[in-house]
PDB file of C-alpha atoms in Angstrom:
ATOM      1  CA  MET A   3    -188.506 125.939 170.139  1.00 91.00           C
ATOM      2  CA  LYS A   4    -185.286 127.747 169.375  1.00 97.00           C
ATOM      3  CA  SER A   5    -184.174 131.428 169.587  1.00 98.00           C
ATOM      4  CA  ILE A   6    -182.811 133.860 166.954  1.00 98.00           C
ATOM      5  CA  LEU A   7    -181.910 137.486 168.289  1.00 98.00           C
ATOM      6  CA  LEU A   8    -182.216 139.631 164.691  1.00 98.00           C
ATOM      7  CA  MET A   9    -180.813 142.784 165.683  1.00 96.00           C
ATOM      8  CA  GLY A  10    -183.147 145.347 162.811  1.00 92.00           C
ATOM      9  CA  GLY A  11    -186.117 143.258 161.752  1.00 87.00           C
ATOM     10  CA  ASN A  12    -188.627 145.381 161.355  1.00 87.00           C
ATOM     11  CA  GLN A  13    -187.630 147.144 157.259  1.00 92.00           C
ATOM     12  CA  PHE A  14    -187.293 145.135 154.232  1.00 96.00           C
ATOM     13  CA  VAL A  15    -184.540 142.734 154.189  1.00 96.00           C
ATOM     14  CA  GLY A  16    -185.037 142.129 158.018  1.00 95.00           C
ATOM     15  CA  LYS A  17    -188.956 141.898 158.612  1.00 95.00           C
ATOM     16  CA  LYS A  18    -188.634 139.989 155.377  1.00 96.00           C
ATOM     17  CA  LEU A  19    -186.399 137.797 157.890  1.00 97.00           C
ATOM     18  CA  CYS A  20    -188.079 138.078 161.402  1.00 97.00           C
ATOM     19  CA  GLU A  21    -191.648 136.543 158.995  1.00 96.00           C
ATOM     20  CA  PHE A  22    -189.594 133.997 157.073  1.00 97.00           C
ATOM     21  CA  LEU A  23    -187.705 133.311 160.979  1.00 97.00           C
ATOM     22  CA  LEU A  24    -190.753 132.583 162.770  1.00 97.00           C
ATOM     23  CA  ASN A  25    -193.725 130.994 159.920  1.00 96.00           C
ATOM     24  CA  ASN A  26    -190.573 128.564 160.415  1.00 96.00           C
ATOM     25  CA  GLY A  27    -191.485 128.009 164.449  1.00 96.00           C
ATOM     26  CA  TYR A  28    -188.676 130.245 165.478  1.00 98.00           C
ATOM     27  CA  LYS A  29    -188.542 132.100 168.656  1.00 97.00           C
ATOM     28  CA  VAL A  30    -187.169 135.625 167.409  1.00 98.00           C
ATOM     29  CA  TYR A  31    -186.857 138.699 169.592  1.00 97.00           C
ATOM     30  CA  VAL A  32    -186.661 141.829 167.624  1.00 97.00           C
ATOM     31  CA  LEU A  33    -184.239 144.550 168.342  1.00 97.00           C
ATOM     32  CA  ASN A  34    -184.430 147.913 167.393  1.00 94.00           C
ATOM     33  CA  ARG A  35    -185.621 151.604 167.910  1.00 93.00           C
ATOM     34  CA  ASP A  36    -189.264 150.574 166.908  1.00 87.00           C
ATOM     35  CA  ARG A  37    -189.605 153.275 164.481  1.00 87.00           C
ATOM     36  CA  ARG A  38    -191.091 150.898 162.505  1.00 87.00           C
ATOM     37  CA  PRO A  39    -193.967 148.562 163.104  1.00 86.00           C
ATOM     38  CA  SER A  40    -191.718 144.907 163.659  1.00 85.00           C
ATOM     39  CA  PRO A  41    -193.697 141.971 162.655  1.00 87.00           C
ATOM     40  CA  GLU A  42    -196.584 141.466 165.454  1.00 87.00           C
ATOM     41  CA  LYS A  43    -195.470 137.726 166.327  1.00 92.00           C
ATOM     42  CA  ALA A  44    -191.749 138.700 167.304  1.00 95.00           C
ATOM     43  CA  GLU A  45    -191.362 139.793 170.738  1.00 95.00           C
ATOM     44  CA  LEU A  46    -189.570 143.406 170.152  1.00 96.00           C
ATOM     45  CA  LEU A  47    -186.617 144.346 172.373  1.00 96.00           C
ATOM     46  CA  LYS A  48    -186.781 148.622 172.216  1.00 95.00           C
ATOM     47  CA  CYS A  49    -183.241 149.729 172.012  1.00 93.00           C
ATOM     48  CA  ASP A  50    -180.494 152.021 170.016  1.00 95.00           C
ATOM     49  CA  ARG A  51    -177.384 149.456 169.627  1.00 95.00           C
ATOM     50  CA  ASN A  52    -175.080 152.736 170.001  1.00 95.00           C
ATOM     51  CA  ILE A  53    -176.074 152.550 173.365  1.00 96.00           C
ATOM     52  CA  GLU A  54    -174.424 150.108 175.725  1.00 97.00           C
ATOM     53  CA  LYS A  55    -175.886 151.119 178.857  1.00 96.00           C
ATOM     54  CA  GLU A  56    -179.444 150.576 177.040  1.00 96.00           C
ATOM     55  CA  LEU A  57    -178.567 147.689 175.273  1.00 97.00           C
ATOM     56  CA  THR A  58    -177.192 146.448 178.200  1.00 97.00           C
ATOM     57  CA  GLU A  59    -180.204 146.576 179.458  1.00 97.00           C
ATOM     58  CA  CYS A  60    -182.787 145.508 177.579  1.00 96.00           C
ATOM     59  CA  LEU A  61    -180.623 142.230 176.576  1.00 98.00           C
ATOM     60  CA  GLU A  62    -180.027 141.391 180.780  1.00 95.00           C
ATOM     61  CA  ASN A  63    -181.792 138.364 180.753  1.00 94.00           C
ATOM     62  CA  ILE A  64    -182.094 137.160 176.694  1.00 97.00           C
ATOM     63  CA  LYS A  65    -180.733 133.861 176.105  1.00 98.00           C
ATOM     64  CA  VAL A  66    -180.729 132.463 172.549  1.00 98.00           C
ATOM     65  CA  ASP A  67    -179.232 130.568 170.489  1.00 98.00           C
ATOM     66  CA  TYR A  68    -178.694 132.648 166.960  1.00 98.00           C
ATOM     67  CA  ILE A  69    -177.766 136.389 166.578  1.00 98.00           C
ATOM     68  CA  VAL A  70    -179.197 137.738 163.072  1.00 98.00           C
ATOM     69  CA  ASP A  71    -176.775 141.273 162.296  1.00 98.00           C
ATOM     70  CA  VAL A  72    -179.233 142.716 159.147  1.00 97.00           C
ATOM     71  CA  SER A  73    -178.066 146.307 161.130  1.00 95.00           C
ATOM     72  CA  ALA A  74    -174.491 146.293 161.445  1.00 95.00           C
ATOM     73  CA  TYR A  75    -173.260 149.486 159.863  1.00 95.00           C
ATOM     74  CA  SER A  76    -169.959 149.571 162.381  1.00 97.00           C
ATOM     75  CA  ALA A  77    -167.478 147.274 164.232  1.00 97.00           C
ATOM     76  CA  GLU A  78    -168.420 149.252 166.756  1.00 97.00           C
ATOM     77  CA  GLN A  79    -171.541 147.907 166.153  1.00 97.00           C
ATOM     78  CA  VAL A  80    -171.265 144.207 165.863  1.00 98.00           C
ATOM     79  CA  SER A  81    -168.527 144.426 169.340  1.00 98.00           C
ATOM     80  CA  LEU A  82    -170.676 146.112 171.294  1.00 98.00           C
ATOM     81  CA  ILE A  83    -173.693 143.202 171.140  1.00 98.00           C
ATOM     82  CA  GLN A  84    -170.726 140.131 170.649  1.00 98.00           C
ATOM     83  CA  LYS A  85    -169.729 141.512 174.127  1.00 98.00           C
ATOM     84  CA  ILE A  86    -172.735 142.705 176.138  1.00 98.00           C
ATOM     85  CA  MET A  87    -174.169 138.999 174.677  1.00 98.00           C
ATOM     86  CA  SER A  88    -170.890 136.748 175.376  1.00 98.00           C
ATOM     87  CA  GLY A  89    -172.137 133.296 177.173  1.00 97.00           C
ATOM     88  CA  ARG A  90    -175.437 133.717 175.612  1.00 98.00           C
ATOM     89  CA  TYR A  91    -176.103 131.933 171.958  1.00 98.00           C
ATOM     90  CA  THR A  92    -173.704 129.793 169.817  1.00 98.00           C
ATOM     91  CA  GLN A  93    -173.754 131.180 166.377  1.00 98.00           C
ATOM     92  CA  TYR A  94    -173.488 135.121 165.211  1.00 98.00           C
ATOM     93  CA  ILE A  95    -174.543 135.255 161.989  1.00 98.00           C
ATOM     94  CA  LEU A  96    -173.135 138.927 159.884  1.00 98.00           C
ATOM     95  CA  ILE A  97    -174.521 140.316 156.681  1.00 98.00           C
ATOM     96  CA  SER A  98    -171.949 142.065 155.225  1.00 97.00           C
ATOM     97  CA  SER A  99    -171.767 143.085 151.666  1.00 96.00           C
ATOM     98  CA  ALA A 100    -170.206 142.614 148.438  1.00 95.00           C
ATOM     99  CA  SER A 101    -168.861 146.152 147.861  1.00 94.00           C
ATOM    100  CA  ILE A 102    -165.697 144.897 150.625  1.00 94.00           C
ATOM    101  CA  TYR A 103    -164.525 143.661 147.305  1.00 94.00           C
ATOM    102  CA  ASN A 104    -162.065 146.070 145.721  1.00 88.00           C
ATOM    103  CA  GLU A 105    -161.464 144.552 142.001  1.00 78.00           C
ATOM    104  CA  MET A 106    -164.408 142.836 140.164  1.00 72.00           C
ATOM    105  CA  GLN A 107    -163.710 144.205 136.599  1.00 68.00           C
ATOM    106  CA  ASN A 108    -162.581 141.488 134.580  1.00 68.00           C
ATOM    107  CA  SER A 109    -164.288 138.079 136.752  1.00 80.00           C
ATOM    108  CA  PRO A 110    -166.383 137.526 139.569  1.00 93.00           C
ATOM    109  CA  ALA A 111    -165.367 137.510 143.179  1.00 94.00           C
ATOM    110  CA  ARG A 112    -164.188 134.984 145.410  1.00 95.00           C
ATOM    111  CA  GLU A 113    -164.769 135.261 149.158  1.00 96.00           C
ATOM    112  CA  THR A 114    -160.407 134.262 148.730  1.00 94.00           C
ATOM    113  CA  ASP A 115    -160.465 138.017 147.075  1.00 93.00           C
ATOM    114  CA  SER A 116    -158.502 141.536 147.312  1.00 91.00           C
ATOM    115  CA  ASN A 117    -160.992 143.395 150.493  1.00 92.00           C
ATOM    116  CA  GLY A 118    -161.287 146.654 151.888  1.00 89.00           C
ATOM    117  CA  ALA A 119    -162.098 149.883 152.078  1.00 86.00           C
ATOM    118  CA  ASN A 120    -162.105 151.214 148.290  1.00 84.00           C
ATOM    119  CA  GLU A 121    -162.618 154.246 146.414  1.00 82.00           C
ATOM    120  CA  ILE A 122    -166.060 152.658 144.813  1.00 83.00           C
ATOM    121  CA  TRP A 123    -168.481 151.812 147.465  1.00 86.00           C
ATOM    122  CA  GLY A 124    -165.815 154.428 150.142  1.00 87.00           C
ATOM    123  CA  LYS A 125    -166.551 154.376 153.655  1.00 92.00           C
ATOM    124  CA  TYR A 126    -169.946 152.542 153.856  1.00 92.00           C
ATOM    125  CA  ALA A 127    -167.653 149.321 152.262  1.00 93.00           C
ATOM    126  CA  GLU A 128    -164.775 150.104 155.016  1.00 95.00           C
ATOM    127  CA  ASP A 129    -166.953 149.370 157.381  1.00 96.00           C
ATOM    128  CA  LYS A 130    -168.720 146.592 156.039  1.00 97.00           C
ATOM    129  CA  TYR A 131    -164.749 144.901 156.175  1.00 96.00           C
ATOM    130  CA  LEU A 132    -164.054 146.462 159.125  1.00 97.00           C
ATOM    131  CA  CYS A 133    -167.180 144.215 161.183  1.00 98.00           C
ATOM    132  CA  GLU A 134    -166.289 141.578 158.897  1.00 98.00           C
ATOM    133  CA  LYS A 135    -162.419 141.394 160.814  1.00 98.00           C
ATOM    134  CA  ILE A 136    -164.092 141.894 163.942  1.00 98.00           C
ATOM    135  CA  THR A 137    -165.955 139.972 163.928  1.00 98.00           C
ATOM    136  CA  ILE A 138    -163.494 137.030 163.320  1.00 98.00           C
ATOM    137  CA  GLU A 139    -161.156 138.782 165.928  1.00 98.00           C
ATOM    138  CA  ASN A 140    -164.212 137.678 168.240  1.00 98.00           C
ATOM    139  CA  SER A 141    -164.519 134.756 167.565  1.00 98.00           C
ATOM    140  CA  LYS A 142    -161.542 133.849 168.385  1.00 97.00           C
ATOM    141  CA  GLU A 143    -161.241 135.613 172.099  1.00 97.00           C
ATOM    142  CA  LEU A 144    -165.241 135.190 173.592  1.00 98.00           C
ATOM    143  CA  LYS A 145    -165.675 131.514 172.050  1.00 97.00           C
ATOM    144  CA  PHE A 146    -168.790 131.710 169.485  1.00 98.00           C
ATOM    145  CA  ILE A 147    -169.576 130.223 165.660  1.00 98.00           C
ATOM    146  CA  TYR A 148    -169.709 132.813 162.746  1.00 98.00           C
ATOM    147  CA  THR A 149    -171.505 132.723 159.305  1.00 98.00           C
ATOM    148  CA  ILE A 150    -170.797 135.619 156.766  1.00 98.00           C
ATOM    149  CA  PHE A 151    -172.994 136.075 154.017  1.00 98.00           C
ATOM    150  CA  ARG A 152    -171.484 139.402 150.816  1.00 98.00           C
ATOM    151  CA  PRO A 153    -174.640 139.834 149.346  1.00 97.00           C
ATOM    152  CA  PHE A 154    -174.424 141.705 146.007  1.00 95.00           C
ATOM    153  CA  TYR A 155    -177.829 143.941 145.157  1.00 95.00           C
ATOM    154  CA  ILE A 156    -181.013 142.188 146.601  1.00 97.00           C
ATOM    155  CA  TYR A 157    -183.690 143.575 145.449  1.00 98.00           C
ATOM    156  CA  GLY A 158    -187.939 142.535 146.163  1.00 98.00           C
ATOM    157  CA  PRO A 159    -191.017 143.931 147.059  1.00 96.00           C
ATOM    158  CA  GLU A 160    -190.913 146.038 150.216  1.00 94.00           C
ATOM    159  CA  ASN A 161    -186.943 146.692 148.671  1.00 97.00           C
ATOM    160  CA  ASN A 162    -186.913 150.768 150.725  1.00 94.00           C
ATOM    161  CA  LEU A 163    -184.313 151.606 148.490  1.00 94.00           C
ATOM    162  CA  ASP A 164    -185.484 152.768 145.005  1.00 95.00           C
ATOM    163  CA  ARG A 165    -183.440 150.361 142.626  1.00 96.00           C
ATOM    164  CA  GLU A 166    -186.298 148.450 141.153  1.00 97.00           C
ATOM    165  CA  SER A 167    -189.386 151.262 141.665  1.00 97.00           C
ATOM    166  CA  TYR A 168    -186.684 153.504 140.630  1.00 97.00           C
ATOM    167  CA  ILE A 169    -187.099 151.637 137.160  1.00 98.00           C
ATOM    168  CA  PHE A 170    -190.150 149.739 137.054  1.00 98.00           C
ATOM    169  CA  ALA A 171    -191.380 154.083 137.901  1.00 97.00           C
ATOM    170  CA  ARG A 172    -190.319 155.912 134.863  1.00 97.00           C
ATOM    171  CA  LEU A 173    -191.522 152.242 132.149  1.00 98.00           C
ATOM    172  CA  GLU A 174    -194.532 152.485 133.655  1.00 97.00           C
ATOM    173  CA  ASN A 175    -194.738 155.794 132.665  1.00 96.00           C
ATOM    174  CA  ASN A 176    -193.048 156.329 129.861  1.00 96.00           C
ATOM    175  CA  MET A 177    -190.470 157.987 130.657  1.00 96.00           C
ATOM    176  CA  PRO A 178    -186.307 158.460 129.216  1.00 96.00           C
ATOM    177  CA  ILE A 179    -184.042 156.603 131.495  1.00 97.00           C
ATOM    178  CA  PHE A 180    -180.762 158.343 131.952  1.00 97.00           C
ATOM    179  CA  VAL A 181    -177.911 155.603 132.115  1.00 97.00           C
ATOM    180  CA  PRO A 182    -175.263 156.136 132.889  1.00 97.00           C
ATOM    181  CA  ASN A 183    -172.011 155.881 129.946  1.00 97.00           C
ATOM    182  CA  LYS A 184    -173.292 153.224 127.450  1.00 97.00           C
ATOM    183  CA  GLY A 185    -174.548 150.554 130.662  1.00 97.00           C
ATOM    184  CA  GLU A 186    -172.286 147.965 129.830  1.00 96.00           C
ATOM    185  CA  GLU A 187    -171.453 147.483 133.387  1.00 94.00           C
ATOM    186  CA  LYS A 188    -172.462 143.662 134.632  1.00 94.00           C
ATOM    187  CA  ILE A 189    -174.187 143.508 138.118  1.00 95.00           C
ATOM    188  CA  GLN A 190    -175.298 140.647 139.894  1.00 96.00           C
ATOM    189  CA  PHE A 191    -179.079 140.307 142.300  1.00 97.00           C
ATOM    190  CA  GLY A 192    -180.535 137.904 144.815  1.00 97.00           C
ATOM    191  CA  TYR A 193    -184.236 137.805 145.460  1.00 98.00           C
ATOM    192  CA  ILE A 194    -184.959 138.768 148.908  1.00 98.00           C
ATOM    193  CA  ASP A 195    -186.938 135.284 149.554  1.00 98.00           C
ATOM    194  CA  ASP A 196    -183.183 132.968 148.817  1.00 98.00           C
ATOM    195  CA  LEU A 197    -181.481 134.711 150.580  1.00 98.00           C
ATOM    196  CA  CYS A 198    -184.172 134.002 153.803  1.00 98.00           C
ATOM    197  CA  GLU A 199    -183.501 130.709 152.450  1.00 98.00           C
ATOM    198  CA  VAL A 200    -179.986 130.220 152.751  1.00 98.00           C
ATOM    199  CA  ILE A 201    -179.698 132.401 155.968  1.00 98.00           C
ATOM    200  CA  ASN A 202    -182.345 130.139 157.644  1.00 98.00           C
ATOM    201  CA  LEU A 203    -179.991 127.246 156.250  1.00 98.00           C
ATOM    202  CA  SER A 204    -176.580 128.229 158.075  1.00 98.00           C
ATOM    203  CA  LEU A 205    -178.217 128.590 161.852  1.00 98.00           C
ATOM    204  CA  GLY A 206    -176.504 125.312 163.357  1.00 98.00           C
ATOM    205  CA  ASN A 207    -175.590 124.018 160.050  1.00 98.00           C
ATOM    206  CA  SER A 208    -171.598 122.746 160.964  1.00 97.00           C
ATOM    207  CA  TYR A 209    -171.139 123.525 156.712  1.00 97.00           C
ATOM    208  CA  PHE A 210    -170.657 127.315 158.276  1.00 98.00           C
ATOM    209  CA  PHE A 211    -169.389 127.389 160.950  1.00 98.00           C
ATOM    210  CA  ASN A 212    -166.618 130.556 161.418  1.00 98.00           C
ATOM    211  CA  GLU A 213    -167.092 131.357 156.965  1.00 98.00           C
ATOM    212  CA  ILE A 214    -167.983 133.718 154.913  1.00 98.00           C
ATOM    213  CA  PHE A 215    -170.325 133.687 151.068  1.00 98.00           C
ATOM    214  CA  ASN A 216    -170.596 135.432 148.632  1.00 98.00           C
ATOM    215  CA  ILE A 217    -175.111 135.183 148.035  1.00 98.00           C
ATOM    216  CA  SER A 218    -176.110 135.738 145.257  1.00 97.00           C
ATOM    217  CA  GLY A 219    -179.406 134.968 141.790  1.00 97.00           C
ATOM    218  CA  ASP A 220    -176.829 132.556 139.610  1.00 96.00           C
ATOM    219  CA  GLU A 221    -177.454 135.366 136.413  1.00 94.00           C
ATOM    220  CA  SER A 222    -174.859 138.202 136.407  1.00 95.00           C
ATOM    221  CA  ILE A 223    -176.620 141.035 133.438  1.00 97.00           C
ATOM    222  CA  SER A 224    -175.169 143.788 132.154  1.00 97.00           C
ATOM    223  CA  ILE A 225    -176.848 147.555 133.250  1.00 97.00           C
ATOM    224  CA  LYS A 226    -179.104 148.278 130.412  1.00 97.00           C
ATOM    225  CA  ASP A 227    -180.026 144.227 129.347  1.00 98.00           C
ATOM    226  CA  TYR A 228    -181.562 144.872 133.117  1.00 98.00           C
ATOM    227  CA  ILE A 229    -183.807 147.834 132.364  1.00 98.00           C
ATOM    228  CA  LYS A 230    -184.699 145.804 129.445  1.00 98.00           C
ATOM    229  CA  LYS A 231    -185.992 143.132 130.741  1.00 98.00           C
ATOM    230  CA  CYS A 232    -187.428 145.350 133.159  1.00 98.00           C
ATOM    231  CA  GLY A 233    -189.156 146.434 129.938  1.00 98.00           C
ATOM    232  CA  SER A 234    -189.768 143.177 129.128  1.00 98.00           C
ATOM    233  CA  ILE A 235    -191.639 142.322 132.284  1.00 98.00           C
ATOM    234  CA  SER A 236    -193.968 145.400 132.855  1.00 98.00           C
ATOM    235  CA  ASP A 237    -194.272 145.147 128.606  1.00 98.00           C
ATOM    236  CA  LYS A 238    -192.708 148.438 128.398  1.00 97.00           C
ATOM    237  CA  GLN A 239    -190.714 149.617 126.354  1.00 97.00           C
ATOM    238  CA  PRO A 240    -187.244 151.559 127.210  1.00 97.00           C
ATOM    239  CA  LEU A 241    -186.666 154.956 126.300  1.00 96.00           C
ATOM    240  CA  ILE A 242    -183.266 154.689 127.070  1.00 97.00           C
ATOM    241  CA  TYR A 243    -180.552 157.454 127.359  1.00 96.00           C
ATOM    242  CA  ASN A 244    -177.130 157.529 127.549  1.00 97.00           C
ATOM    243  CA  VAL A 245    -174.915 160.436 130.039  1.00 97.00           C
ATOM    244  CA  ASP A 246    -171.479 160.427 129.476  1.00 96.00           C
ATOM    245  CA  LEU A 247    -170.287 160.969 132.967  1.00 96.00           C
ATOM    246  CA  GLU A 248    -166.450 162.329 132.072  1.00 96.00           C
ATOM    247  CA  LYS A 249    -168.134 164.646 129.795  1.00 95.00           C
ATOM    248  CA  GLU A 250    -170.835 166.226 132.272  1.00 94.00           C
ATOM    249  CA  ASN A 251    -168.174 165.420 135.369  1.00 96.00           C
ATOM    250  CA  LEU A 252    -170.961 163.528 136.860  1.00 95.00           C
ATOM    251  CA  LYS A 253    -171.250 160.559 139.545  1.00 93.00           C
ATOM    252  CA  ALA A 254    -173.571 157.503 138.342  1.00 94.00           C
ATOM    253  CA  ARG A 255    -174.385 157.702 141.856  1.00 92.00           C
ATOM    254  CA  ASP A 256    -175.388 161.253 141.600  1.00 94.00           C
ATOM    255  CA  TRP A 257    -179.254 159.816 139.884  1.00 96.00           C
ATOM    256  CA  PHE A 258    -179.218 156.389 139.224  1.00 97.00           C
ATOM    257  CA  PRO A 259    -179.652 153.669 141.481  1.00 96.00           C
ATOM    258  CA  PHE A 260    -176.619 151.799 140.410  1.00 95.00           C
ATOM    259  CA  ARG A 261    -173.039 151.723 140.919  1.00 91.00           C
ATOM    260  CA  ASN A 262    -171.407 152.028 136.542  1.00 90.00           C
ATOM    261  CA  LYS A 263    -168.981 149.248 137.667  1.00 89.00           C
ATOM    262  CA  ASN A 264    -169.017 145.824 137.700  1.00 92.00           C
ATOM    263  CA  LEU A 265    -170.238 143.323 140.597  1.00 92.00           C
ATOM    264  CA  ILE A 266    -170.900 139.884 140.322  1.00 94.00           C
ATOM    265  CA  GLY A 267    -169.871 137.862 142.890  1.00 95.00           C
ATOM    266  CA  ASP A 268    -168.997 133.865 141.762  1.00 96.00           C
ATOM    267  CA  ILE A 269    -171.301 131.597 144.716  1.00 97.00           C
ATOM    268  CA  SER A 270    -169.988 128.100 143.590  1.00 97.00           C
ATOM    269  CA  LYS A 271    -168.872 127.603 147.671  1.00 98.00           C
ATOM    270  CA  ILE A 272    -172.105 128.540 148.758  1.00 98.00           C
ATOM    271  CA  GLU A 273    -173.737 125.476 146.318  1.00 98.00           C
ATOM    272  CA  LYS A 274    -170.992 123.552 148.385  1.00 97.00           C
ATOM    273  CA  THR A 275    -173.649 123.712 150.680  1.00 97.00           C
ATOM    274  CA  GLY A 276    -176.239 121.917 149.271  1.00 96.00           C
ATOM    275  CA  PHE A 277    -178.319 125.550 148.711  1.00 97.00           C
ATOM    276  CA  ARG A 278    -179.262 126.573 145.758  1.00 97.00           C
ATOM    277  CA  ASN A 279    -181.767 129.575 144.543  1.00 98.00           C
ATOM    278  CA  LYS A 280    -185.173 129.197 144.128  1.00 97.00           C
ATOM    279  CA  TYR A 281    -186.042 133.299 142.579  1.00 98.00           C
ATOM    280  CA  SER A 282    -184.728 133.065 138.003  1.00 97.00           C
ATOM    281  CA  LEU A 283    -183.904 136.961 137.703  1.00 98.00           C
ATOM    282  CA  GLU A 284    -186.514 137.649 135.639  1.00 97.00           C
ATOM    283  CA  GLU A 285    -189.021 135.541 138.379  1.00 98.00           C
ATOM    284  CA  GLY A 286    -187.965 137.934 140.646  1.00 98.00           C
ATOM    285  CA  LEU A 287    -188.607 140.202 139.213  1.00 98.00           C
ATOM    286  CA  ARG A 288    -192.077 140.118 138.645  1.00 98.00           C
ATOM    287  CA  GLU A 289    -192.850 139.230 141.894  1.00 98.00           C
ATOM    288  CA  THR A 290    -191.663 142.746 142.632  1.00 98.00           C
ATOM    289  CA  TYR A 291    -193.647 144.585 139.335  1.00 98.00           C
ATOM    290  CA  LEU A 292    -196.591 143.480 140.805  1.00 98.00           C
ATOM    291  CA  TYR A 293    -195.757 143.955 143.983  1.00 98.00           C
ATOM    292  CA  LEU A 294    -195.488 147.327 142.992  1.00 98.00           C
ATOM    293  CA  LYS A 295    -198.322 147.466 140.615  1.00 97.00           C
ATOM    294  CA  LYS A 296    -200.901 145.844 143.029  1.00 97.00           C
ATOM    295  CA  ASN A 297    -199.248 148.250 146.080  1.00 97.00           C
ATOM    296  CA  ASN A 298    -199.447 151.703 143.309  1.00 96.00           C
ATOM    297  CA  LYS A 299    -196.434 151.844 144.099  1.00 96.00           C
ATOM    298  CA  LEU A 300    -195.233 152.592 140.115  1.00 96.00           C
ATOM    299  CA  GLY A 301    -197.132 156.461 139.976  1.00 95.00           C
ATOM    300  CA  ILE A 302    -195.010 159.328 138.101  1.00 94.00           C
ATOM    301  CA  PRO A 303    -191.354 160.335 140.142  1.00 94.00           C
ATOM    302  CA  THR A 304    -189.530 162.474 141.450  1.00 92.00           C
ATOM    303  CA  LEU A 305    -187.271 163.662 139.540  1.00 93.00           C
ATOM    304  CA  ASN A 306    -184.372 165.447 140.763  1.00 91.00           C
ATOM    305  CA  ASP A 307    -182.048 168.325 139.522  1.00 94.00           C
ATOM    306  CA  ILE A 308    -179.594 166.271 137.653  1.00 95.00           C
ATOM    307  CA  GLU A 309    -182.490 163.810 136.260  1.00 94.00           C
ATOM    308  CA  ASN A 310    -184.235 167.962 134.697  1.00 93.00           C
ATOM    309  CA  SER A 311    -181.426 168.950 133.542  1.00 94.00           C
ATOM    310  CA  PHE A 312    -181.288 165.853 130.735  1.00 93.00           C
ATOM    311  CA  TYR A 313    -184.550 166.768 129.947  1.00 93.00           C
ATOM    312  CA  LYS A 314    -183.425 170.089 129.138  1.00 91.00           C
ATOM    313  CA  LYS A 315    -180.145 168.926 127.223  1.00 90.00           C
ATOM    314  CA  ASN A 316    -182.210 165.850 125.102  1.00 89.00           C
ATOM    315  CA  LYS A 317    -184.948 168.348 124.588  1.00 84.00           C
ATOM    316  CA  ILE A 318    -187.688 166.401 126.097  1.00 85.00           C
ATOM    317  CA  LYS A 319    -191.317 167.014 126.875  1.00 78.00           C
ATOM    318  CA  LYS A 320    -192.384 166.038 130.275  1.00 77.00           C
ATOM    319  CA  GLU A 321    -196.026 164.849 129.753  1.00 66.00           C
TER     320      GLU A 321
END
């Protein structure tokens, strides 16, 4: 039986991936601080990955085929696990981020495009870029194989980020959705199950050795059309109000779940490995909506101060 050390494993991507790998016959160790329940069949390694002594002792007798890192947010974290486990794994899979691309306004980003720190995504993008950089450097020194995935917006049931739920909750309660500017920016989504499938495909697969891949759904969509699609799925008519960011001296991230910037990518490289997405955006959003509905997660959302101010300026009454 092949074995995997999964860094994280108890929240959205990590949890879904852990369950997927267990169902596919892997022995899975999950390493986290045990602040949320991990899947029952996984072997928990309770540890703070940031503390070298603690991490070393926790992993002293662990040897695996693969390390899948979904919880890396700094080069220091990445380098530490790679060095402590040196010689006791063959392939390291890093879940990076498409936020590291510097320019996506005119065309979908390719893996070879300029990337690194940028003002749109700030320190998060810079740190993910540095995670990639140190992984490539360490792979030569420590002699391991790496595979790096750059997801665009990941979505699906149990998403811990208030993105799909943000839109669906406002639709469900017939509440306005305040959209930055005209909502014309293009964004791209990847369904969680498709991400799990491609990670599984990459394990021990030479097509993925020492390579970087964009991973996302097949479709890009404007923010306003995304909201309309969510409205169609939930059988609700969206109440869209456009907010002039310059006039209001605001940034989209001050209240909205998506940046007012294009985030789209070319996935032709990963398709050359034979991988194909199973879910269309509509299918994935429908699954997500049904999950939110079934689990009573579409109650009246709490508005922040900025949204409350929009209500007043547009003279909208709260029901």
